mmCIF file of C-alpha atoms in Angstrom:
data_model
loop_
_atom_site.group_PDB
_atom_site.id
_atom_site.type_symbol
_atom_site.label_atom_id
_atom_site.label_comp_id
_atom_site.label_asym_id
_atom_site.label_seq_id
_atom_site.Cartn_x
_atom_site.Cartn_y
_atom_site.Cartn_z
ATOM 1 C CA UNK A 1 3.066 19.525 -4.719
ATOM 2 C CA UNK A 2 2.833 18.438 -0.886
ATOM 3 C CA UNK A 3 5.848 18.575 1.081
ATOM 4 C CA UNK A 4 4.832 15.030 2.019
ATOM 5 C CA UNK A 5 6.396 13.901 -0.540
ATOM 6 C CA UNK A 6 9.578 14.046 0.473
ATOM 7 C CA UNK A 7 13.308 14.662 -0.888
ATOM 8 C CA UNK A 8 14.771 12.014 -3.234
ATOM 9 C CA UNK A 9 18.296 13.057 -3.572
ATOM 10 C CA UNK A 10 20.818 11.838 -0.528
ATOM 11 C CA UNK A 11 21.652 9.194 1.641
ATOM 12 C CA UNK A 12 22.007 5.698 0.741
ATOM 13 C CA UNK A 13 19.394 4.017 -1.380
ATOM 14 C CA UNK A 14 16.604 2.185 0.172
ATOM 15 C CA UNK A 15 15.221 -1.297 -0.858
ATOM 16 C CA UNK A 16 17.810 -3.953 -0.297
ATOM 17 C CA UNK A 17 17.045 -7.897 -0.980
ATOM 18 C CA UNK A 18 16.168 -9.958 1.886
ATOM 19 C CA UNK A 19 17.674 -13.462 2.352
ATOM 20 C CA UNK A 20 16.207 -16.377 0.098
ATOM 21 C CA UNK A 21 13.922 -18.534 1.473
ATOM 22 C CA UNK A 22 12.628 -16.547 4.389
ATOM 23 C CA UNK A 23 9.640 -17.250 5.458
ATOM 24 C CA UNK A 24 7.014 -14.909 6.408
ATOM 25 C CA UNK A 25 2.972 -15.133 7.392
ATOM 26 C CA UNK A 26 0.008 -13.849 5.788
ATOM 27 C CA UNK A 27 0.770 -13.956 2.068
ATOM 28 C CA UNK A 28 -1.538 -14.658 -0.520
ATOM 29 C CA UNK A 29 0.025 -17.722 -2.317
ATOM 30 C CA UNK A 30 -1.642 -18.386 -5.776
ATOM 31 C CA UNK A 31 -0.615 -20.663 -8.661
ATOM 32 C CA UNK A 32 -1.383 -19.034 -11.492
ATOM 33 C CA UNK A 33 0.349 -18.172 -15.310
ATOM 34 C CA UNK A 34 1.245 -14.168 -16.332
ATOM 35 C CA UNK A 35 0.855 -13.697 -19.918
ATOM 36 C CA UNK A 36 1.535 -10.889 -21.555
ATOM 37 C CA UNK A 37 -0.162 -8.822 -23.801
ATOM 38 C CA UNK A 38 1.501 -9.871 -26.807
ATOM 39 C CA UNK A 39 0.351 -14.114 -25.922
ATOM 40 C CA UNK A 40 -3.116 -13.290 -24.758
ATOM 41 C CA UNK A 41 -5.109 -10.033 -24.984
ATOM 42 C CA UNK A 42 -7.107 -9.216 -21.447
ATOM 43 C CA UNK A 43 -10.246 -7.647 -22.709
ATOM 44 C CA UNK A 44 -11.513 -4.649 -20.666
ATOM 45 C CA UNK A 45 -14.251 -1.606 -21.604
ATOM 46 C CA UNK A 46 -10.575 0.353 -21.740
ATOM 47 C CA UNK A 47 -7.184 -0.192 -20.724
ATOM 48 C CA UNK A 48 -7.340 -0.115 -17.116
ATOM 49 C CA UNK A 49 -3.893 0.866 -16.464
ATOM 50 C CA UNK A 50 -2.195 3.898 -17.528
ATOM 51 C CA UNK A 51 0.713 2.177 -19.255
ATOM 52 C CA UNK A 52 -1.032 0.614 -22.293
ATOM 53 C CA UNK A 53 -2.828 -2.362 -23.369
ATOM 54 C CA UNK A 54 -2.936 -5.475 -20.954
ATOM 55 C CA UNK A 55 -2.182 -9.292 -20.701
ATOM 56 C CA UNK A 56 -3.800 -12.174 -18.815
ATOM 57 C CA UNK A 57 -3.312 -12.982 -14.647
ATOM 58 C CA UNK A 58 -4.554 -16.624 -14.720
ATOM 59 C CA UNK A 59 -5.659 -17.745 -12.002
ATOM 60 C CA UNK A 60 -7.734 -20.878 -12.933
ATOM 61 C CA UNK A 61 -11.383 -21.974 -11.530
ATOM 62 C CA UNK A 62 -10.961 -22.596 -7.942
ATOM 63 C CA UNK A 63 -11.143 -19.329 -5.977
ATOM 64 C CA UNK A 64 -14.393 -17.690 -5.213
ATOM 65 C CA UNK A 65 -13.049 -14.492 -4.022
ATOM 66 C CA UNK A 66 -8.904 -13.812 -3.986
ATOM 67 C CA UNK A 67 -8.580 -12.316 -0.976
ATOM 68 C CA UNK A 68 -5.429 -9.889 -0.739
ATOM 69 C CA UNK A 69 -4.232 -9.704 3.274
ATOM 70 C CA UNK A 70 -3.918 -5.925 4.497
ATOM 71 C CA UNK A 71 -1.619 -5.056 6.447
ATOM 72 C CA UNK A 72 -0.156 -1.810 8.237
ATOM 73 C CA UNK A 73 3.574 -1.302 6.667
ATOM 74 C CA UNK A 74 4.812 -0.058 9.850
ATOM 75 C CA UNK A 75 3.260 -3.228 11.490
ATOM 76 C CA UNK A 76 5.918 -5.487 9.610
ATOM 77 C CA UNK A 77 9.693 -6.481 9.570
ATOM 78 C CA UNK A 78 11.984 -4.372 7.255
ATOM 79 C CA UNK A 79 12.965 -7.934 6.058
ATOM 80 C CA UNK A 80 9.250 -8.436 4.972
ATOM 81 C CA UNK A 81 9.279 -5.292 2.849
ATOM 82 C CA UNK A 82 12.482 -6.225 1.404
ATOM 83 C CA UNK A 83 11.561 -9.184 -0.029
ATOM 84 C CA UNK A 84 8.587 -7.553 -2.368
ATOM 85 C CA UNK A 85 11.496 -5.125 -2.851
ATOM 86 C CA UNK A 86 10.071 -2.129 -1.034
ATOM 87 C CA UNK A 87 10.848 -0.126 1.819
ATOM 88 C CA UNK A 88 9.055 2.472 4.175
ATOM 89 C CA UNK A 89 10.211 5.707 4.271
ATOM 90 C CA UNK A 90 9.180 8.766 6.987
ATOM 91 C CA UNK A 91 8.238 11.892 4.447
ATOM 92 C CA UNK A 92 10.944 13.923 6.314
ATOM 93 C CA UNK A 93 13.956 11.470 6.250
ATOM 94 C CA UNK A 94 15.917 12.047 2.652
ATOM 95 C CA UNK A 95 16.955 9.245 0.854
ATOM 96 C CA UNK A 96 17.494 7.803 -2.474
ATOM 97 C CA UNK A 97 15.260 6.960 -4.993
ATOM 98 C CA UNK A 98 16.071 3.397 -6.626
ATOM 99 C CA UNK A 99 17.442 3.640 -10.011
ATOM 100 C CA UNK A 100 15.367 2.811 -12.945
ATOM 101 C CA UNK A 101 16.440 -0.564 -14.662
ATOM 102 C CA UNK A 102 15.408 1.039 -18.597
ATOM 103 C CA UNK A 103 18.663 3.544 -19.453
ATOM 104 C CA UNK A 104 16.162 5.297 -21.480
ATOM 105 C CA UNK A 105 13.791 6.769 -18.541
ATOM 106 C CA UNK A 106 15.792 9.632 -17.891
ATOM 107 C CA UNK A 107 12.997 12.068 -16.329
ATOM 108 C CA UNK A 108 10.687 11.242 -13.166
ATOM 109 C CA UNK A 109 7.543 12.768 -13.196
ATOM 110 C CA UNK A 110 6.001 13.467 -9.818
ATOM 111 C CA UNK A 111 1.983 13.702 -10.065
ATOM 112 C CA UNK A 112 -1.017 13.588 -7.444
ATOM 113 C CA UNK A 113 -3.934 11.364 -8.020
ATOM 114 C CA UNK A 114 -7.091 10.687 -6.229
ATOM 115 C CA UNK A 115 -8.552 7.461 -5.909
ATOM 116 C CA UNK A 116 -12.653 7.650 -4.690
ATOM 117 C CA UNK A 117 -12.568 4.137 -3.068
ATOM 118 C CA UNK A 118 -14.898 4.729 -0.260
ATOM 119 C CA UNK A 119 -16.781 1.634 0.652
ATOM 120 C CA UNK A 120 -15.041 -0.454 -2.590
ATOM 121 C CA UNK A 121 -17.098 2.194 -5.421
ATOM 122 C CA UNK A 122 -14.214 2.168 -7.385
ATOM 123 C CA UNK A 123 -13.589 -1.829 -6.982
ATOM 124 C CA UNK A 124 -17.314 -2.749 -7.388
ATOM 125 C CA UNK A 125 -18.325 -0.052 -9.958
ATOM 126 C CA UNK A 126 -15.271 -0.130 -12.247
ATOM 127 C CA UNK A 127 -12.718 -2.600 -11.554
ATOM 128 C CA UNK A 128 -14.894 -5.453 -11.329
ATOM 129 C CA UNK A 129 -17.145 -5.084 -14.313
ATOM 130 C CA UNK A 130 -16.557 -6.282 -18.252
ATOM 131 C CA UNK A 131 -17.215 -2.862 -19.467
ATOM 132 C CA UNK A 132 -15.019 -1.264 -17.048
ATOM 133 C CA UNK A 133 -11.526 -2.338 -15.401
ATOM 134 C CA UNK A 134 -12.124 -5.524 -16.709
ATOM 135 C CA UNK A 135 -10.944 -7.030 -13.391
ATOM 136 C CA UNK A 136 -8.320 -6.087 -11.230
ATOM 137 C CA UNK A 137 -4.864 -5.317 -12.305
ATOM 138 C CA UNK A 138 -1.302 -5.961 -11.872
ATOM 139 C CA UNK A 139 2.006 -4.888 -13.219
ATOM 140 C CA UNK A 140 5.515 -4.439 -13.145
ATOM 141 C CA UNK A 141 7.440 -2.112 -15.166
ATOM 142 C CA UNK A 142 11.558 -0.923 -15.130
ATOM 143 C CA UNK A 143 11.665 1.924 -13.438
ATOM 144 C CA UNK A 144 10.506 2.252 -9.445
ATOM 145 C CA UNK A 145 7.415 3.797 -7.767
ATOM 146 C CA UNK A 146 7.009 5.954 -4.716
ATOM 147 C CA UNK A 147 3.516 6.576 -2.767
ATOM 148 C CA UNK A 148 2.515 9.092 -0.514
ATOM 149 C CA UNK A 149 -0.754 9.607 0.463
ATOM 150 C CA UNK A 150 -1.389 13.453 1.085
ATOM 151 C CA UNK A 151 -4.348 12.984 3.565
ATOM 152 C CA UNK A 152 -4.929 11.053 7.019
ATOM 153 C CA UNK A 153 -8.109 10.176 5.764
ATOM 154 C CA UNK A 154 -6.298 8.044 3.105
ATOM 155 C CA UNK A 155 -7.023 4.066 3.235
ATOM 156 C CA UNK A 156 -6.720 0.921 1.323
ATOM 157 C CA UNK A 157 -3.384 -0.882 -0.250
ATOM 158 C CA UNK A 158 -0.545 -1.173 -2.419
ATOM 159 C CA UNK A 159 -0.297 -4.490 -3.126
ATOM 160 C CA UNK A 160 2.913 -6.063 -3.920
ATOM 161 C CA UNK A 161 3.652 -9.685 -5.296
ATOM 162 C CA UNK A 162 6.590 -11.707 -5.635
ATOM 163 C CA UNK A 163 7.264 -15.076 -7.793
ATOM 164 C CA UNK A 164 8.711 -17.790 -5.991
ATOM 165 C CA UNK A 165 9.470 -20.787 -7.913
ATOM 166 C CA UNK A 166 6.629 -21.540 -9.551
ATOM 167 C CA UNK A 167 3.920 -19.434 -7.547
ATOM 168 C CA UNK A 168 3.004 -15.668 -6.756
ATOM 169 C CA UNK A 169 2.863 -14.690 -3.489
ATOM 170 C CA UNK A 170 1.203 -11.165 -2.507
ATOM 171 C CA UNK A 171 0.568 -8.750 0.317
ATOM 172 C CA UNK A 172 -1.092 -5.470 0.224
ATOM 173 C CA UNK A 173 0.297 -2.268 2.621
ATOM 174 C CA UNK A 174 -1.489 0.263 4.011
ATOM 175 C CA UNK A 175 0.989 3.542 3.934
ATOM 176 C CA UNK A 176 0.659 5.436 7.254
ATOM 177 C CA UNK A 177 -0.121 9.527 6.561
ATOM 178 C CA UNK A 178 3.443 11.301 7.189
ATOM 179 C CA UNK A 179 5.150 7.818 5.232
ATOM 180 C CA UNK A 180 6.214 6.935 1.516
ATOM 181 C CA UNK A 181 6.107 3.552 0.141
ATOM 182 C CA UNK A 182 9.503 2.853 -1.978
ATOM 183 C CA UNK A 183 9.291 0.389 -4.441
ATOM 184 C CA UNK A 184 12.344 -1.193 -6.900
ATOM 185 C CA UNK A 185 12.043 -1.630 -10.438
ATOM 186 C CA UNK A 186 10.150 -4.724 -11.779
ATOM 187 C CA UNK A 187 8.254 -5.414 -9.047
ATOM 188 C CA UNK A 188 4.562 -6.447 -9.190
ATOM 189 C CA UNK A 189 2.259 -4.607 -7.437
ATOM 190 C CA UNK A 190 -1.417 -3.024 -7.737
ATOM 191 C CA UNK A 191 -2.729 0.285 -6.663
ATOM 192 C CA UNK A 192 -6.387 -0.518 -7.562
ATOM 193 C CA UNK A 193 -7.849 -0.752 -3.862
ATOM 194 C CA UNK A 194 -6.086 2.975 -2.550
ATOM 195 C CA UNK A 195 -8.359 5.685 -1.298
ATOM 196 C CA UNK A 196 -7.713 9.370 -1.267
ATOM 197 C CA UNK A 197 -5.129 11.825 -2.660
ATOM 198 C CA UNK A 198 -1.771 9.959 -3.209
ATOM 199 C CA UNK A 199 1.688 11.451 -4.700
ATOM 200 C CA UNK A 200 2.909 9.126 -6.943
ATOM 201 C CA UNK A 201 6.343 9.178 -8.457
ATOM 202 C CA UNK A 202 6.644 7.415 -11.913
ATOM 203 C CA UNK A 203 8.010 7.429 -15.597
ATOM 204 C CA UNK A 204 6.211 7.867 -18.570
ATOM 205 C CA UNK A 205 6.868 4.689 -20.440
ATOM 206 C CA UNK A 206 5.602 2.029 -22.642
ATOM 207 C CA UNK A 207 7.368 -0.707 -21.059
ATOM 208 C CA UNK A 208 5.046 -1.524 -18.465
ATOM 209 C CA UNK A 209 3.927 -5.341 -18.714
ATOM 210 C CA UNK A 210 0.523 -4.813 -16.976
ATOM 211 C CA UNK A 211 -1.852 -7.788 -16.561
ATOM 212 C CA UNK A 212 -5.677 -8.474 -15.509
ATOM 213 C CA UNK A 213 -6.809 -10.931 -13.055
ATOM 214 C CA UNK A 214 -9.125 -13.719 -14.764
ATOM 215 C CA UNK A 215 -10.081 -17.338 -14.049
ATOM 216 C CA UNK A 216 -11.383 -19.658 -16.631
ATOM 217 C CA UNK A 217 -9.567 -21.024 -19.531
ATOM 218 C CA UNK A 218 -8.380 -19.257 -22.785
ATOM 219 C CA UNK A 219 -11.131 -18.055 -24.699
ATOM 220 C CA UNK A 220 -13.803 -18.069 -21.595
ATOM 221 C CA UNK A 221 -11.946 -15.710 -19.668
ATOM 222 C CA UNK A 222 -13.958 -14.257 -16.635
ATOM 223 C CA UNK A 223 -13.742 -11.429 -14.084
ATOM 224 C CA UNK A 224 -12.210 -13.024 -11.047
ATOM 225 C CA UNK A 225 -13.517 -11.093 -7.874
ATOM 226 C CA UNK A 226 -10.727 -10.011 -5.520
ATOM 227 C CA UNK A 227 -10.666 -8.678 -2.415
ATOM 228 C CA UNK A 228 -8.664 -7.031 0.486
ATOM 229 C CA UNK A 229 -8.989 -8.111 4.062
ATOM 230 C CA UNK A 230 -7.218 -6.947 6.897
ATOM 231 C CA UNK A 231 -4.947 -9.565 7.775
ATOM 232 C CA UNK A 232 -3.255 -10.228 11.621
ATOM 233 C CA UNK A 233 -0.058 -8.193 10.942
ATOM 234 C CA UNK A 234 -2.526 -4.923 11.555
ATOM 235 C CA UNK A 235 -2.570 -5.595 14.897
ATOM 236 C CA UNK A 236 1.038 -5.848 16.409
ATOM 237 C CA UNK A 237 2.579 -5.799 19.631
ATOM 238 C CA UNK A 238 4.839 -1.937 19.424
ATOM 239 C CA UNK A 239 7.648 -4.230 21.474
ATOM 240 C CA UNK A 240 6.679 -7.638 20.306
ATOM 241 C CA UNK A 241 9.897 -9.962 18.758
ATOM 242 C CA UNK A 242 12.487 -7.155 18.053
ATOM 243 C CA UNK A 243 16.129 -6.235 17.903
ATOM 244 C CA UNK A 244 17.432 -3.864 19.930
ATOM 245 C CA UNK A 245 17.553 -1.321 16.921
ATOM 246 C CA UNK A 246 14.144 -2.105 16.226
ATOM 247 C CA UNK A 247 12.828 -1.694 19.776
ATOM 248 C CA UNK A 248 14.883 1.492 20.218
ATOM 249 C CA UNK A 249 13.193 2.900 16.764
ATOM 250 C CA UNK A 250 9.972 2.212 18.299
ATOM 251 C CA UNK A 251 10.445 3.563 21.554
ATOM 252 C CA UNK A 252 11.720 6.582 19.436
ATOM 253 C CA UNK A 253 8.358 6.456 17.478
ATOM 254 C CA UNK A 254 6.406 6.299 20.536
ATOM 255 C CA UNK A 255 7.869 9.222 22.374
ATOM 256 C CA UNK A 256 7.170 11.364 19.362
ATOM 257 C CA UNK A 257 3.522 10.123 18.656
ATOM 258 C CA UNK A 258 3.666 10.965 22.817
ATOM 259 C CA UNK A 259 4.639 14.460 22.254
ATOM 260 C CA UNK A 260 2.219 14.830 19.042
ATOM 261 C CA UNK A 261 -0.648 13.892 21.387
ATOM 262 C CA UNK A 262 0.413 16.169 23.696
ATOM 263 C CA UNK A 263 0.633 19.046 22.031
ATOM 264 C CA UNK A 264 -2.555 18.936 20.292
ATOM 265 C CA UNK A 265 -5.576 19.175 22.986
ATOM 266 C CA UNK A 266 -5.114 23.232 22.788
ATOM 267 C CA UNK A 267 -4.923 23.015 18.565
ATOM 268 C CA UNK A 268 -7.193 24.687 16.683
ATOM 269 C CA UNK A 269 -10.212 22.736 15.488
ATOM 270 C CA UNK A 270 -9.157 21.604 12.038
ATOM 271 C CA UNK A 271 -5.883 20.841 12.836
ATOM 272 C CA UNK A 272 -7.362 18.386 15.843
ATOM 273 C CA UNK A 273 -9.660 17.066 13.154
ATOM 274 C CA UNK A 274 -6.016 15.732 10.952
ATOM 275 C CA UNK A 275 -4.455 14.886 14.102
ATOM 276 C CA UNK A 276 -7.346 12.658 15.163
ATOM 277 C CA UNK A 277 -7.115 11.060 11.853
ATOM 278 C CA UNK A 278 -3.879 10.404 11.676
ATOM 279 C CA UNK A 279 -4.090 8.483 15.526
ATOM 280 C CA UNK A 280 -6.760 6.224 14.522
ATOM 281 C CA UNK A 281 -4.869 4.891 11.677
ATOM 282 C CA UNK A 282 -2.808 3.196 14.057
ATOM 283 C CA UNK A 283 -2.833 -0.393 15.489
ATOM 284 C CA UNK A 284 -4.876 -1.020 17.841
ATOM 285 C CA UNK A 285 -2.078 -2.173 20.380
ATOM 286 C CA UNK A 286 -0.144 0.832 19.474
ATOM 287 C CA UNK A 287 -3.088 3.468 20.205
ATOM 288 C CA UNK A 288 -4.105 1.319 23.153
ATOM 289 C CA UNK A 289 -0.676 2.577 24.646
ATOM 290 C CA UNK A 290 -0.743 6.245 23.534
ATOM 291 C CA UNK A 291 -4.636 6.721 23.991
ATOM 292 C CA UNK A 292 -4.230 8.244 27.851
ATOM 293 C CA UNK A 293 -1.565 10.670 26.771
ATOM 294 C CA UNK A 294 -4.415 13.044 25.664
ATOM 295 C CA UNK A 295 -8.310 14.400 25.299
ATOM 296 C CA UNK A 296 -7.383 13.544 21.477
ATOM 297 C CA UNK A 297 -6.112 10.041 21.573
ATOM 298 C CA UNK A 298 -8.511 8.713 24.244
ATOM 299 C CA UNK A 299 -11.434 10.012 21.696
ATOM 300 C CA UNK A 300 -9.243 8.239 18.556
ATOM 301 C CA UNK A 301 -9.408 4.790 20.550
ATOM 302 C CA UNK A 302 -13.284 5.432 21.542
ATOM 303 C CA UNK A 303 -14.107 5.924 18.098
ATOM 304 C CA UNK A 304 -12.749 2.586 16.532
ATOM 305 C CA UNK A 305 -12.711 0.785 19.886
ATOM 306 C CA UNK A 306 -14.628 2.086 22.404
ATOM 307 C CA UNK A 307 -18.304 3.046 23.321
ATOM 308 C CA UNK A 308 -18.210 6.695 22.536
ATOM 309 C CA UNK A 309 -20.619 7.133 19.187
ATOM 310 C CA UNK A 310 -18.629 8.685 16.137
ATOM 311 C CA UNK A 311 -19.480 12.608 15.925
ATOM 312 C CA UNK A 312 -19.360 14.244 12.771
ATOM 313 C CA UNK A 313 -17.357 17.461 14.567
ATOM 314 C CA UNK A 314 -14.954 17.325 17.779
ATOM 315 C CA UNK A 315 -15.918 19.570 20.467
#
């Protein structure tokens, strides 16, 4: 397995709670009712999640399109991740996996898996039809998750959800390459819209409540289309509203991704093909700062920002 996914054992555990009734922008706030499988039966061509059979995500009649906000988990408060009950991790910094809330789950099974979500195939193919997915899923189950994707190229979301009082609230993350996404146990999230090769850390386990998105009323259940859209959180200041420890972590962050650029012009070819990757996954502040360091990030900003046409090889 890739040594991106990093080591699991020391430190203190990750994934504290935030303080109630913080308030944070861009989340998806839905009224809605989560039934599980064993009140109502969500009817799919299969079981779209790996856990088992699903329940009902009712959402009612009055959204054309549920629209999930992306956003960059670097690119947010640790406060924010806290309160879905995540945290994000750098694949070389050791820390502790959260502890599973089922006594029974006793072995953690580390696995790589490949979602081909280019251009929403996956979403629009599979997810979204009656004798497919079914419609998109959710779940929560007792035990936490990690993801790592294993490729710069990787895109899309995790997305998380929370319920407060008597509505869900949701946010999807993008996972930087060279980052893990922690998750705790029992929280609800979705890994439907990911792209690329991802480690995933998980137990194998019945006790999964997993649920599909529909609208309608019991009995006329229907697919409700869903969507991710990159939200404003993508695009953050580096030195914006911050503590001190937070502005000294990114002034850390920036003298590395300084020295990465640096060091890369002379690389060989396919390594400046990763490297390039990796920089234009960045905000667009962020690379905006970094992009005259080097040949290699001044090409990264071009390509997403600037004038200079996308080549298929670097020169």
């Amino acid at each position: 397995m890739s040594k991106l996914i990093g080591k699991y054992i020391t430190r203190n555990a990750v994934c504290t709670s935030a303080s109630p009734g913080h308030d944070f922008p861009d989340e998806l706030i839905l009224s809605a009712q989560w039934h599980h499988r064993d009140k109502e039966h969500g009817t799919s061509g299969r079981d779209a999640s790996v856990f088992g059979s699903l329940g009902v995500f009712a959402v009612g009649d009055d959204h054309p399109s549920i629209d999930f906000p992306l956003v960059n988990a670097l690119s947010v408060s640790p406060q924010f991740l806290q309160a879905y009950g995540a945290a994000i991790v750098p694949v070389e910094e050791a820390f502790r996996l959260p502890k599973s809330k089922e006594k029974s789950l006793t072995t953690l099974h580390v696995t790589e898996y490949t979602w081909k979500n280019n251009s929403r195939q996956y979403i629009t193919n599979y997810v979204l039809q009656q004798n497919g997915g079914g419609g998109l899923f959710i779940e929560t189950h007792p035990f936490p998750h990690l993801f790592t994707p294993l490729s710069p190229e990787c895109g899309g979301g995790v997305i998380l959800g929370r319920k407060v009082e008597d509505q869900y609230r949701f946010v999807a993350f993008q996972i930087t390459y060279g980052y893990s996404l922690v998750i705790k146990s029992n929280v609800i999230h979705g890994d439907s819209f990911l792209h690329g090769p991802y480690a995933i850390a998980l137990y194998e386990t019945e006790f999964a409540d997993s649920v599909l998105i529909k609208s309608g009323k019991p009995g006329a259940r229907t697919i409700q289309p869903v969507r991710q859209v990159s939200a404003a959180g993508n695009r953050f200041s580096l030195f914006g509203d911050m503590t001190f420890n937070q502005r000294a972590t990114a002034l850390l962050l920036k003298e590395n991704l300084k020295s990465i650029a640096r060091a890369t012009d002379n690389a060989p070819i396919e390594k400046r093909r990763e490297i390039i990757c990796f920089f234009k996954q960045l905000p667009q502040t962020m690379l905006s700062d970094l992009r005259h360091q080097s040949d290699l990030t001044q090409r990264a900003y071009d390509e997403c920002y600037g004038i200079v046409p996308l080549q298929a090889g670097i020169h």
